[in-house]
Coordinates of C-alpha atoms in Angstrom, one line a residue:
X230 CA -102.2 -71.3 50.5
X231 CA -99.7 -69.1 52.4
X232 CA -100.5 -68.0 56.0
X233 CA -99.5 -64.4 57.1
X234 CA -100.6 -64.3 60.8
X235 CA -104.4 -64.8 60.7
X236 CA -104.8 -64.5 56.8
X237 CA -104.2 -67.0 54.0
X238 CA -103.3 -66.2 50.4
X239 CA -105.1 -68.4 47.9
X240 CA -102.5 -69.4 45.3
X241 CA -105.1 -71.2 43.1
X242 CA -106.8 -67.9 42.5
X243 CA -103.4 -66.3 41.9
X244 CA -102.6 -68.9 39.3
X245 CA -105.9 -68.2 37.5
X246 CA -105.3 -64.4 37.5
X247 CA -101.8 -64.9 36.2
X248 CA -102.9 -67.2 33.4
X249 CA -105.5 -64.6 32.4
X250 CA -102.9 -61.7 32.5
X251 CA -104.8 -59.8 35.3
X252 CA -103.0 -57.7 37.8
X253 CA -103.7 -59.1 41.3
X254 CA -103.5 -55.5 42.7
X255 CA -106.6 -54.6 40.6
X256 CA -108.7 -57.4 42.1
X257 CA -108.4 -56.3 45.8
X258 CA -111.9 -55.2 46.1
X259 CA -113.6 -57.6 43.7
X260 CA -112.5 -61.2 44.6
X261 CA -110.4 -61.5 47.8
X262 CA -107.3 -63.6 47.5
X263 CA -106.9 -63.6 51.3
X264 CA -109.3 -65.5 53.5
X265 CA -109.2 -67.1 57.0
X266 CA -112.2 -69.4 57.3
X267 CA -112.3 -70.8 53.7
X268 CA -108.8 -72.1 54.1
X269 CA -109.8 -74.1 57.2
X270 CA -112.8 -75.6 55.4
X271 CA -110.7 -76.7 52.5
X272 CA -108.2 -78.2 54.8
X273 CA -111.0 -80.2 56.5
X274 CA -112.2 -81.6 53.2
X275 CA -108.6 -82.6 52.2
X276 CA -108.0 -84.2 55.6
X277 CA -111.2 -86.3 55.3
X278 CA -109.8 -87.8 52.1
X279 CA -106.2 -88.3 53.6
X280 CA -107.3 -89.5 57.0
X281 CA -105.4 -92.8 56.8
X282 CA -102.2 -91.1 55.7
X283 CA -102.4 -88.7 58.6
X284 CA -102.8 -91.4 61.1
X285 CA -99.9 -93.3 59.8
X286 CA -97.6 -90.2 59.8
X287 CA -95.3 -90.4 62.8
X288 CA -95.0 -87.2 64.8
X289 CA -91.3 -87.2 65.5
X290 CA -90.5 -83.7 66.9
X291 CA -94.0 -83.0 68.2
X292 CA -93.7 -85.8 70.8
X293 CA -91.0 -83.8 72.6
X294 CA -93.2 -80.7 72.4
X295 CA -96.1 -82.6 73.9
X296 CA -94.0 -84.0 76.7
X297 CA -92.7 -80.5 77.5
X298 CA -96.3 -79.2 77.4
X299 CA -97.5 -81.9 79.7
X300 CA -94.9 -80.9 82.3
X301 CA -95.8 -77.2 82.0
X302 CA -99.6 -77.9 82.0
X303 CA -100.2 -80.9 84.4
X304 CA -104.0 -80.3 84.3
X305 CA -104.3 -81.4 80.7
X306 CA -106.8 -84.2 80.3
X307 CA -105.6 -87.0 78.1
X308 CA -107.9 -89.2 76.0
X309 CA -107.4 -91.7 73.2
X310 CA -107.4 -90.7 69.5
X311 CA -110.0 -93.3 68.5
X312 CA -112.8 -91.8 70.6
X313 CA -112.2 -88.2 69.4
X314 CA -115.3 -86.1 68.4
X315 CA -115.4 -82.6 66.9
X316 CA -117.6 -81.2 69.7
X317 CA -115.3 -82.8 72.4
X318 CA -112.2 -81.4 70.7
X319 CA -113.7 -77.9 70.6
X320 CA -114.6 -78.1 74.3
X321 CA -111.2 -79.5 75.1
X322 CA -109.5 -76.6 73.2
X323 CA -111.4 -74.0 75.2
X324 CA -110.3 -75.5 78.6
X325 CA -106.8 -76.8 77.8
X326 CA -103.9 -74.4 77.4
X327 CA -101.4 -77.0 76.3
X328 CA -103.4 -78.0 73.3
X329 CA -103.9 -74.4 72.3
X330 CA -100.2 -73.7 72.4
X331 CA -99.5 -76.9 70.4
X332 CA -102.1 -75.7 67.7
X333 CA -100.5 -72.3 67.6
X334 CA -97.1 -73.8 67.0
X335 CA -98.3 -76.1 64.2
X336 CA -100.1 -73.2 62.4
X337 CA -97.0 -70.9 62.7
X338 CA -94.8 -73.6 61.1
X339 CA -97.3 -74.1 58.3
X340 CA -97.5 -70.4 57.6
X341 CA -93.7 -70.2 57.0
X342 CA -93.3 -73.5 55.3
X343 CA -96.2 -73.1 52.8
X344 CA -94.4 -70.3 50.9
X345 CA -91.5 -72.7 50.0
X346 CA -93.9 -75.6 49.4
X347 CA -95.9 -73.7 46.7
X348 CA -94.8 -75.1 43.2
X349 CA -93.6 -72.0 41.4
X350 CA -93.5 -73.1 37.7
X351 CA -91.5 -71.3 35.1
X352 CA -94.6 -70.1 33.2
X353 CA -96.2 -68.6 36.4
X354 CA -93.0 -66.8 37.3
X355 CA -92.7 -65.4 33.8
X356 CA -96.3 -64.2 33.9
X357 CA -95.8 -62.6 37.3
X358 CA -92.6 -61.0 36.0
X359 CA -94.6 -59.5 33.1
X360 CA -97.1 -58.1 35.6
X361 CA -94.4 -56.5 37.7
X362 CA -92.7 -55.1 34.6
X363 CA -95.9 -53.6 33.3
X364 CA -96.4 -51.9 36.7
X365 CA -92.9 -50.5 36.5
X366 CA -93.5 -49.3 33.0
X367 CA -96.6 -47.4 34.2
X368 CA -94.4 -45.8 36.9
X369 CA -91.8 -44.7 34.5
X370 CA -94.3 -43.4 32.0
X371 CA -96.1 -41.3 34.7
X372 CA -92.7 -39.9 35.6
X373 CA -92.0 -39.0 32.0
X374 CA -95.4 -37.2 31.8
X375 CA -94.6 -35.2 34.9
X376 CA -91.3 -34.1 33.4
X377 CA -92.9 -33.1 30.1
X378 CA -95.5 -31.0 32.1
X379 CA -92.5 -28.7 33.1
X380 CA -91.9 -27.8 29.4
X381 CA -89.3 -30.4 28.5
X382 CA -89.6 -32.5 25.3
X383 CA -90.3 -36.2 25.3
X384 CA -86.8 -37.1 24.1
X385 CA -85.1 -35.1 26.9
X386 CA -87.4 -36.6 29.5
X387 CA -86.7 -40.2 28.2
X388 CA -82.9 -39.6 28.2
X389 CA -83.1 -38.1 31.8
X390 CA -85.1 -41.0 33.1
X391 CA -82.6 -43.5 31.5
X392 CA -79.8 -41.7 33.3
X393 CA -81.4 -41.2 36.7
X394 CA -83.9 -44.2 36.7
X395 CA -81.5 -46.4 38.6
X396 CA -82.3 -44.3 41.8
X397 CA -85.6 -46.3 42.1
X398 CA -85.2 -47.8 45.6
X399 CA -87.2 -48.1 48.9
X400 CA -89.4 -45.0 48.2
X401 CA -93.1 -44.3 49.0
X402 CA -94.0 -42.7 45.7
X403 CA -91.8 -44.1 43.0
X404 CA -93.1 -42.1 40.0
X405 CA -92.7 -38.7 41.8
X406 CA -89.3 -39.5 43.1
X407 CA -88.0 -40.7 39.7
X408 CA -89.4 -37.4 38.2
X409 CA -87.7 -35.4 41.0
X410 CA -84.3 -37.0 40.4
X411 CA -84.7 -36.4 36.7
X412 CA -85.6 -32.7 37.1
X413 CA -82.7 -32.2 39.5
X414 CA -80.4 -33.8 36.9
X415 CA -81.8 -31.5 34.2
X416 CA -81.6 -28.4 36.4
X417 CA -77.9 -29.2 37.3
X418 CA -76.8 -27.9 33.9
X419 CA -75.5 -31.2 32.5
X420 CA -75.7 -31.6 28.8
X421 CA -78.5 -34.0 27.8
X422 CA -79.0 -35.7 24.5
X423 CA -82.0 -34.1 22.8
X424 CA -82.1 -36.4 19.8
X425 CA -84.9 -38.9 19.5
X426 CA -83.5 -42.5 19.7
X427 CA -85.0 -45.3 17.7
X428 CA -84.6 -48.0 20.4
X429 CA -85.8 -45.9 23.3
X430 CA -88.5 -48.5 24.2
X431 CA -85.8 -51.3 24.5
X432 CA -83.7 -49.0 26.7
X433 CA -86.7 -48.5 29.0
X434 CA -87.4 -52.2 29.1
X435 CA -83.8 -52.9 30.1
X436 CA -84.0 -50.2 32.8
X437 CA -87.2 -51.8 34.1
X438 CA -85.6 -55.3 34.2
X439 CA -82.5 -53.9 36.0
X440 CA -84.8 -52.2 38.6
X441 CA -86.7 -55.5 39.1
X442 CA -83.5 -57.5 39.4
X443 CA -82.2 -55.0 42.0
X444 CA -85.3 -55.2 44.1
X445 CA -85.5 -59.1 43.9
X446 CA -81.8 -59.2 44.9
X447 CA -82.5 -57.0 48.0
X448 CA -85.3 -59.3 49.1
X449 CA -83.2 -62.4 48.6
X450 CA -80.5 -60.8 50.8
X451 CA -83.1 -60.5 53.5
X452 CA -84.2 -64.1 53.1
X453 CA -81.7 -66.3 51.1
X454 CA -84.3 -69.2 50.7
X455 CA -86.8 -66.9 49.0
X456 CA -87.3 -67.7 45.3
X457 CA -87.9 -65.0 42.5
X458 CA -91.6 -65.7 42.3
X459 CA -92.1 -65.2 46.0
X460 CA -90.0 -62.0 45.9
X461 CA -92.1 -60.6 43.0
X462 CA -95.3 -61.6 44.8
X463 CA -94.2 -59.6 47.9
X464 CA -93.4 -56.6 45.6
X465 CA -96.9 -56.8 44.0
X466 CA -98.6 -57.0 47.4
X467 CA -96.7 -53.8 48.5
X468 CA -97.3 -51.9 45.3
X469 CA -93.6 -52.1 44.4
X470 CA -92.6 -50.4 47.6
X471 CA -89.3 -52.0 48.5
X472 CA -89.2 -50.9 52.1
X473 CA -92.7 -52.4 52.8
X474 CA -91.7 -55.6 51.0
X475 CA -88.5 -55.9 53.1
X476 CA -90.4 -55.3 56.3
X477 CA -92.9 -58.0 55.3
X478 CA -90.1 -60.5 54.5
X479 CA -88.3 -59.6 57.7
X480 CA -91.5 -60.2 59.7
X481 CA -92.0 -63.5 58.0
X482 CA -88.4 -64.5 58.8
X483 CA -88.5 -63.4 62.5
X484 CA -91.9 -64.9 63.1
X485 CA -91.6 -67.1 66.2
X486 CA -91.7 -70.9 65.8
X487 CA -90.4 -73.8 67.9
X488 CA -89.6 -76.7 65.5
X489 CA -87.9 -76.7 62.2
X490 CA -89.6 -79.8 60.9
X491 CA -91.9 -79.4 57.8
X492 CA -95.5 -80.7 58.2
X493 CA -97.9 -81.6 55.5
X494 CA -100.1 -78.5 54.8
X495 CA -103.1 -80.7 54.2
X496 CA -103.3 -82.0 57.8
X497 CA -106.5 -81.0 59.6
X498 CA -106.3 -79.1 62.9
X499 CA -108.7 -81.5 64.6
X500 CA -106.7 -84.5 63.6
X501 CA -103.5 -82.8 64.8
X502 CA -105.2 -82.4 68.2
X503 CA -106.1 -86.1 68.2
X504 CA -102.5 -87.0 67.3
X505 CA -101.3 -84.7 70.0
X506 CA -103.6 -86.2 72.6
X507 CA -102.5 -89.7 71.6
X508 CA -98.9 -88.7 71.7
X509 CA -99.4 -87.3 75.2
X510 CA -100.9 -90.6 76.3
X511 CA -98.0 -92.5 74.7
X512 CA -95.4 -90.2 76.4
X513 CA -97.1 -90.6 79.8
X514 CA -97.1 -94.4 79.5
X515 CA -93.5 -94.4 78.4
X516 CA -92.4 -92.1 81.2
X517 CA -94.1 -94.3 83.8
X518 CA -92.5 -97.5 82.5
X519 CA -89.3 -96.9 80.6
X520 CA -87.9 -93.4 81.3
X521 CA -88.0 -93.2 85.1
X522 CA -84.2 -93.0 85.4
X523 CA -84.0 -90.2 82.9
X524 CA -86.1 -87.6 84.7
X525 CA -83.2 -85.4 85.6
X526 CA -82.1 -85.1 81.9
X527 CA -85.6 -84.4 80.8
X528 CA -86.0 -81.7 83.5
X529 CA -82.9 -79.9 82.2
X530 CA -84.1 -80.1 78.6
X531 CA -87.6 -78.9 79.6
X532 CA -86.2 -75.9 81.5
X533 CA -84.2 -74.9 78.4
X534 CA -87.3 -75.3 76.2
X535 CA -89.3 -73.4 78.8
X536 CA -86.9 -70.4 78.6
X537 CA -87.1 -70.4 74.8
X538 CA -90.8 -70.5 75.0
X539 CA -90.9 -67.6 77.4
X540 CA -88.8 -65.5 75.1
X541 CA -90.9 -66.4 72.1
X542 CA -94.0 -65.6 74.1
X543 CA -92.7 -62.2 75.0
X544 CA -91.9 -61.6 71.3
X545 CA -95.4 -62.6 70.4
X546 CA -96.9 -60.3 73.0
X547 CA -94.9 -57.4 71.7
X548 CA -95.8 -58.2 68.1
X549 CA -99.5 -58.6 69.0
X550 CA -99.5 -55.3 71.0
X551 CA -98.0 -53.4 68.1
X552 CA -100.6 -54.9 65.7
X553 CA -103.5 -54.1 68.2
X554 CA -102.3 -50.5 68.6
X555 CA -102.0 -50.1 64.8
X556 CA -105.5 -51.6 64.3
X557 CA -107.1 -49.4 67.0
X558 CA -105.5 -46.3 65.5
X559 CA -106.9 -47.2 62.1
X560 CA -110.3 -47.9 63.6
X561 CA -110.4 -44.6 65.4
X562 CA -109.4 -42.8 62.2
X563 CA -112.0 -44.6 60.1
X564 CA -114.7 -44.0 62.8
X565 CA -114.0 -40.2 62.8
X566 CA -114.1 -40.2 59.0
X567 CA -117.3 -42.2 58.9
X568 CA -119.0 -39.8 61.4
X569 CA -117.9 -36.7 59.4
X570 CA -119.1 -38.4 56.1
X571 CA -122.4 -39.2 57.7
X572 CA -122.9 -35.6 58.8
X573 CA -121.9 -34.3 55.4
X574 CA -124.3 -36.7 53.6
X575 CA -127.2 -35.6 55.9
X576 CA -126.4 -31.9 55.2
X577 CA -126.1 -32.6 51.5
X578 CA -129.4 -34.4 51.4
X579 CA -131.2 -31.5 53.3
X580 CA -129.6 -28.6 51.3
X581 CA -129.4 -30.5 48.0
X582 CA -133.2 -30.7 47.5
X583 CA -133.8 -27.0 48.0
X584 CA -130.9 -26.1 45.7
X585 CA -132.0 -28.6 43.1
X586 CA -135.6 -27.1 43.0
X587 CA -134.2 -23.5 42.8
X588 CA -131.7 -24.5 40.1
X589 CA -134.4 -26.3 38.1
X590 CA -136.6 -23.2 38.2
X591 CA -133.7 -21.0 37.3
X592 CA -132.7 -23.3 34.5
X593 CA -136.2 -23.4 33.0
X594 CA -136.4 -19.6 33.1
X595 CA -133.0 -19.3 31.4
X596 CA -133.9 -21.8 28.7
X597 CA -137.2 -20.1 28.0
X598 CA -135.4 -16.7 27.7
X599 CA -132.8 -18.2 25.4
X600 CA -135.4 -19.8 23.2
X601 CA -137.3 -16.5 22.9
X602 CA -134.1 -14.7 22.1
X603 CA -133.1 -17.3 19.5
X604 CA -136.6 -17.2 17.9
X605 CA -136.4 -13.4 17.7
X606 CA -133.0 -13.7 16.2
X607 CA -134.1 -16.2 13.6
X608 CA -137.2 -14.0 12.7
X609 CA -135.0 -10.9 12.3
X610 CA -132.6 -12.8 10.1
X611 CA -135.4 -14.1 7.8
X612 CA -136.8 -10.6 7.6
X613 CA -133.4 -9.2 6.7
X614 CA -132.9 -11.9 4.1
X615 CA -136.3 -11.1 2.4
X616 CA -135.5 -7.4 2.1
X617 CA -131.8 -7.5 1.1
X618 CA -131.7 -9.4 -2.2
X619 CA -130.6 -6.7 -4.7
X620 CA -127.2 -5.6 -3.4
X621 CA -124.9 -8.6 -3.5
X622 CA -122.0 -7.1 -1.6
X623 CA -124.2 -5.8 1.3
X624 CA -126.0 -9.1 1.3
X625 CA -122.7 -11.1 1.7
X626 CA -121.6 -8.8 4.6
X627 CA -124.9 -9.2 6.4
X628 CA -124.7 -12.9 6.0
X629 CA -121.3 -13.0 7.5
X630 CA -122.5 -10.9 10.4
X631 CA -125.5 -13.0 11.0
X632 CA -123.4 -16.2 10.9
X633 CA -121.1 -14.7 13.5
X634 CA -124.0 -13.8 15.7
X635 CA -125.4 -17.4 15.4
X636 CA -122.0 -18.9 16.4
X637 CA -121.7 -16.5 19.3
X638 CA -125.2 -17.4 20.5
X639 CA -124.5 -21.1 20.2
X640 CA -121.2 -20.6 22.0
X641 CA -123.0 -18.6 24.6
X642 CA -125.5 -21.5 25.0
X643 CA -122.7 -24.0 25.4
X644 CA -120.8 -21.9 27.8
X645 CA -124.0 -21.2 29.7
X646 CA -124.8 -24.9 30.0
X647 CA -121.2 -25.7 30.9
X648 CA -121.2 -23.1 33.6
X649 CA -124.6 -24.3 34.8
X650 CA -123.3 -27.9 35.1
X651 CA -120.2 -26.6 36.9
X652 CA -122.4 -24.7 39.3
X653 CA -124.4 -27.9 40.0
X654 CA -121.2 -29.9 40.6
X655 CA -119.6 -27.3 42.7
X656 CA -122.9 -26.8 44.7
X657 CA -123.1 -30.5 45.3
X658 CA -119.4 -30.9 46.3
X659 CA -118.7 -27.8 48.2
X660 CA -121.9 -25.9 49.0
X661 CA -120.6 -24.6 52.3
X662 CA -117.5 -22.8 50.8
X663 CA -117.9 -19.0 50.5
X664 CA -115.0 -18.7 48.0
X665 CA -116.6 -21.1 45.6
X666 CA -119.9 -19.2 45.8
X667 CA -118.2 -15.9 45.1
X668 CA -116.4 -17.6 42.1
X669 CA -119.7 -18.9 40.8
X670 CA -121.3 -15.5 41.2
X671 CA -118.5 -13.9 39.2
X672 CA -118.9 -16.5 36.5
X673 CA -122.6 -15.9 36.4
X674 CA -122.0 -12.1 36.1
X675 CA -119.5 -12.7 33.3
X676 CA -122.0 -14.9 31.5
X677 CA -124.7 -12.3 32.0
X678 CA -122.4 -9.7 30.6
X679 CA -121.7 -11.9 27.6
X680 CA -125.4 -12.4 27.1
X681 CA -126.0 -8.7 27.3
X682 CA -123.2 -8.1 24.8
X683 CA -124.8 -10.6 22.4
X684 CA -128.2 -8.8 22.8
X685 CA -126.4 -5.5 22.1
X686 CA -124.8 -7.0 19.0
X687 CA -128.3 -8.2 17.8
X688 CA -129.6 -4.6 18.4
X689 CA -126.7 -3.2 16.4
X690 CA -127.4 -5.7 13.6
X691 CA -131.0 -4.4 13.5
X692 CA -129.8 -0.8 13.4
X693 CA -127.5 -1.7 10.6
X694 CA -130.3 -3.3 8.7
X695 CA -132.5 -0.2 9.1
X696 CA -129.5 2.0 7.9
X697 CA -129.0 -0.3 4.9
X698 CA -132.7 0.0 4.0
X699 CA -132.4 3.8 4.2
X700 CA -129.4 3.6 2.0
X701 CA -131.3 1.4 -0.5
X702 CA -134.1 3.9 -0.7
X703 CA -131.7 6.8 -1.2
X704 CA -129.9 4.9 -3.8
X705 CA -133.1 4.1 -5.6
X706 CA -134.1 7.8 -5.7
X707 CA -130.6 8.8 -6.8
X708 CA -130.8 6.1 -9.4
X709 CA -134.1 7.5 -10.8
X710 CA -132.6 11.0 -10.9
X711 CA -129.5 9.7 -12.8
X712 CA -131.7 7.8 -15.2
X713 CA -133.7 11.1 -16.0
X714 CA -130.4 13.0 -16.5
X715 CA -129.2 10.2 -18.8
X716 CA -132.4 10.3 -20.8
X717 CA -132.2 14.1 -21.3
X718 CA -128.5 13.8 -22.2
X719 CA -129.4 11.2 -24.8
X720 CA -132.0 13.4 -26.4
X721 CA -129.5 16.3 -26.5
X722 CA -126.9 14.0 -28.0
X723 CA -129.3 12.8 -30.7
X724 CA -130.2 16.4 -31.6
X725 CA -126.5 17.4 -31.7
X726 CA -125.8 14.3 -33.9
X727 CA -128.5 15.3 -36.4
X728 CA -127.3 18.9 -36.5
X729 CA -123.7 17.7 -37.0
X730 CA -124.8 15.4 -39.8
X731 CA -126.6 18.4 -41.6
X732 CA -123.5 20.5 -41.1
X733 CA -121.3 17.7 -42.4
X734 CA -123.4 17.3 -45.5
X735 CA -123.3 21.1 -46.2
X736 CA -119.5 21.1 -45.6
X737 CA -119.2 18.1 -47.9
X738 CA -121.1 20.0 -50.7
X739 CA -119.0 23.2 -50.1
X740 CA -115.8 21.1 -50.1
X741 CA -116.8 19.4 -53.4
X742 CA -117.5 22.8 -55.0
X743 CA -114.3 24.3 -53.6
X744 CA -112.4 21.3 -54.9
X745 CA -113.6 21.8 -58.4
X746 CA -112.6 25.5 -58.2
X747 CA -109.2 24.7 -56.7
X748 CA -108.6 22.0 -59.4
X749 CA -109.3 24.6 -62.1
X750 CA -107.0 27.1 -60.4
X751 CA -104.3 24.5 -60.1
X752 CA -104.5 23.6 -63.8
X753 CA -104.4 27.3 -64.6
X754 CA -101.4 28.0 -62.3
X755 CA -99.5 25.0 -63.7
X756 CA -99.8 26.5 -67.2
X757 CA -98.7 29.9 -65.9
X758 CA -95.7 28.2 -64.1
X759 CA -94.6 26.5 -67.3
X760 CA -94.9 29.7 -69.2
X761 CA -92.8 31.5 -66.5
X762 CA -90.2 28.8 -66.6
X763 CA -89.9 29.2 -70.4
X764 CA -89.5 32.9 -70.0
X765 CA -86.9 32.6 -67.2
X766 CA -84.9 30.1 -69.3
X767 CA -84.9 32.5 -72.2
X768 CA -83.9 35.4 -70.1
X769 CA -81.1 33.3 -68.4
X770 CA -79.7 32.6 -71.8
X771 CA -79.8 36.1 -73.0
X772 CA -78.2 37.2 -69.6
X773 CA -75.4 34.7 -69.9
X774 CA -74.6 35.8 -73.4
X775 CA -74.6 39.4 -72.2
X776 CA -72.4 38.5 -69.3
X777 CA -69.9 36.7 -71.4
X778 CA -69.7 39.7 -73.6
X779 CA -69.1 42.0 -70.7
X780 CA -66.6 39.6 -69.1
X781 CA -64.6 39.5 -72.3
X782 CA -64.5 43.2 -72.4
X783 CA -63.5 43.5 -68.7
X784 CA -60.8 41.0 -69.2
X785 CA -59.3 42.9 -71.9
X786 CA -59.5 46.0 -69.7
X787 CA -58.6 44.5 -66.3
X788 CA -55.6 42.2 -66.9
X789 CA -53.5 43.7 -64.1
X790 CA -52.6 41.9 -60.8
X791 CA -54.6 42.9 -57.8
X792 CA -51.7 42.9 -55.5
X793 CA -48.8 44.5 -57.4
X794 CA -51.0 46.3 -60.1
X795 CA -48.2 46.1 -62.5
X796 CA -47.9 42.7 -64.1
X797 CA -50.6 40.6 -65.9
X798 CA -52.9 38.1 -64.2
X799 CA -51.8 34.5 -64.9
X800 CA -52.9 32.2 -62.0
X801 CA -56.4 30.6 -62.0
X802 CA -58.0 29.5 -58.7
X803 CA -60.2 26.4 -58.5
X804 CA -63.0 25.8 -57.9
X805 CA -64.0 29.5 -57.8
X806 CA -62.3 30.0 -61.2
X807 CA -61.0 33.5 -60.3
X808 CA -57.9 34.8 -62.1
X809 CA -56.5 37.7 -60.0
X810 CA -52.8 37.2 -59.2
X811 CA -49.6 37.0 -61.1
X812 CA -46.8 34.4 -60.5
X813 CA -44.9 36.3 -57.9
X814 CA -47.9 37.5 -55.9
X815 CA -49.3 33.9 -56.1
X816 CA -46.2 32.6 -54.3
X817 CA -46.5 35.1 -51.6
X818 CA -50.3 34.5 -51.2
X819 CA -49.8 30.8 -51.1
X820 CA -47.5 31.2 -48.1
X821 CA -49.8 33.5 -46.3
X822 CA -53.3 32.0 -46.8
X823 CA -55.4 29.5 -48.8
X824 CA -58.4 31.7 -49.5
X825 CA -59.5 33.5 -52.6
X826 CA -59.0 37.3 -52.2
X827 CA -62.2 37.9 -54.2
X828 CA -64.8 35.4 -52.9
X829 CA -63.0 34.2 -49.7
X830 CA -63.5 30.5 -50.7
X831 CA -61.0 27.8 -50.1
X832 CA -58.5 27.3 -52.9
X833 CA -58.0 23.7 -53.7
X834 CA -55.8 24.1 -56.8
X835 CA -53.8 26.8 -58.5
X836 CA -53.4 26.6 -62.3
X837 CA -51.2 28.6 -64.6
X838 CA -53.0 28.6 -68.0
X839 CA -51.1 29.1 -71.2
X840 CA -52.7 29.9 -74.5
X841 CA -51.2 29.2 -77.9
X842 CA -51.3 32.1 -80.3

């Protein structure tokens, strides 16, 4: 048990919480670790068991305090320790100022010495360290979430916190300050590593350990005799606020006390009074018998002690006045808050009943209207399905439209219920705010508009259904007309086919008869052609013979050269076989051209024929 003023911290309950991995800060309202009266009852039970040990324990330094108190308070009534009763002790405490001062000193010494007397084992300190590190981890995670809410990625936020996380010092809101430092670092334009690291969790743990070591070191500087477990316990009490923890440690160090001797924390206060009274009796007897000559020295010592006690008393008064002022301020604040809350609760109770009844009636009306609308929608949908079964394309389109209408109606229901719940919550929380009422009115109007739009969509769907039915009727009539036309055309086609078949048969008969005639004519013409060929061949022969005869005669007559008309023809042109020129004229003609002067054909060869006689 550790005493902080008028309160005691139960370390047994703390050990149980640490063994079960429970954060002591979460158990503030459930099971109090701080008590004032239970500690005294436990101390009484322990002192009953250790009564003999307490009587044998020699009060060394308290004897001097008792002697000084006797000189300051001469009206103190002394009595023996053997005849001490609890009722007598309480009565004596109310009337004797010296005994009250002695008790206050003993309690103050116990409050400061119990912290160092608590056995901090290694397992408990490790468990307490894990609790503090988990709390630090939550702080850094909340800071990272705040940074990511500004649009940065998780990797950038982690790297920025790793760089600027060392700025965690004596701050009121650690998570917001870490986030502010990181955002300032990112806004400064410094290049930040945007890649995701694999061991980012280990880096965060190292950062948390460094921050914890820093805070524990600061507390140990304030009080060198403070162990790590005590420092972490102070940090947990103060919600990891270093400034509050330092002030608590500083107040524990500067807490006024007179003696530096350590007393056993299991000593009962009533037994201390008995020892004090017995020590007073012993001191008085000794002063009367043995220390008569040393009164002057005692007076000097007592005056020095008196001055120290006066300074300590002034410090205590100042400290008590500060605490009383702080408590009164808090009480005034809480009283005003309680009065305002009571008034609000009364107003909520009066206005809440009327609003609840009105809202219930309004909700029932809305629900009935929505049920009627939905039933009408389902009836129209079934009617539409029963009458639109033949056209598959139109049916699919109507189904899609009906599904969309259903979804919209369900969404409208959900939105309506959500808005209704929001109205209830807002009406219960802030019924007196005009702005919230206007906002709710606007939301209701929007929902009504949405509902009216849905009704309009349903009416449009009905109109489309009627239009589609008209289209179906028109298409059926047009289909009947088309079928009649097709039937008439089929009849015409069949008649035309029969007429075409008759014409085809007649044409086939004519073609067969004409074919026979044409075959006979072909045979006849072929015979005539053969006869004509024979006659032509005969005539050609006779003509050739006649031509040869005429040629021979002409050759004999016309043997003169065509160019000179003096000498005889002697050169034969091939392939035209004309003999027109003599030797001299042939040489001239060969130089000038290569064409025959008679037929104008190309001369390939010139021959000079010679005939033997």
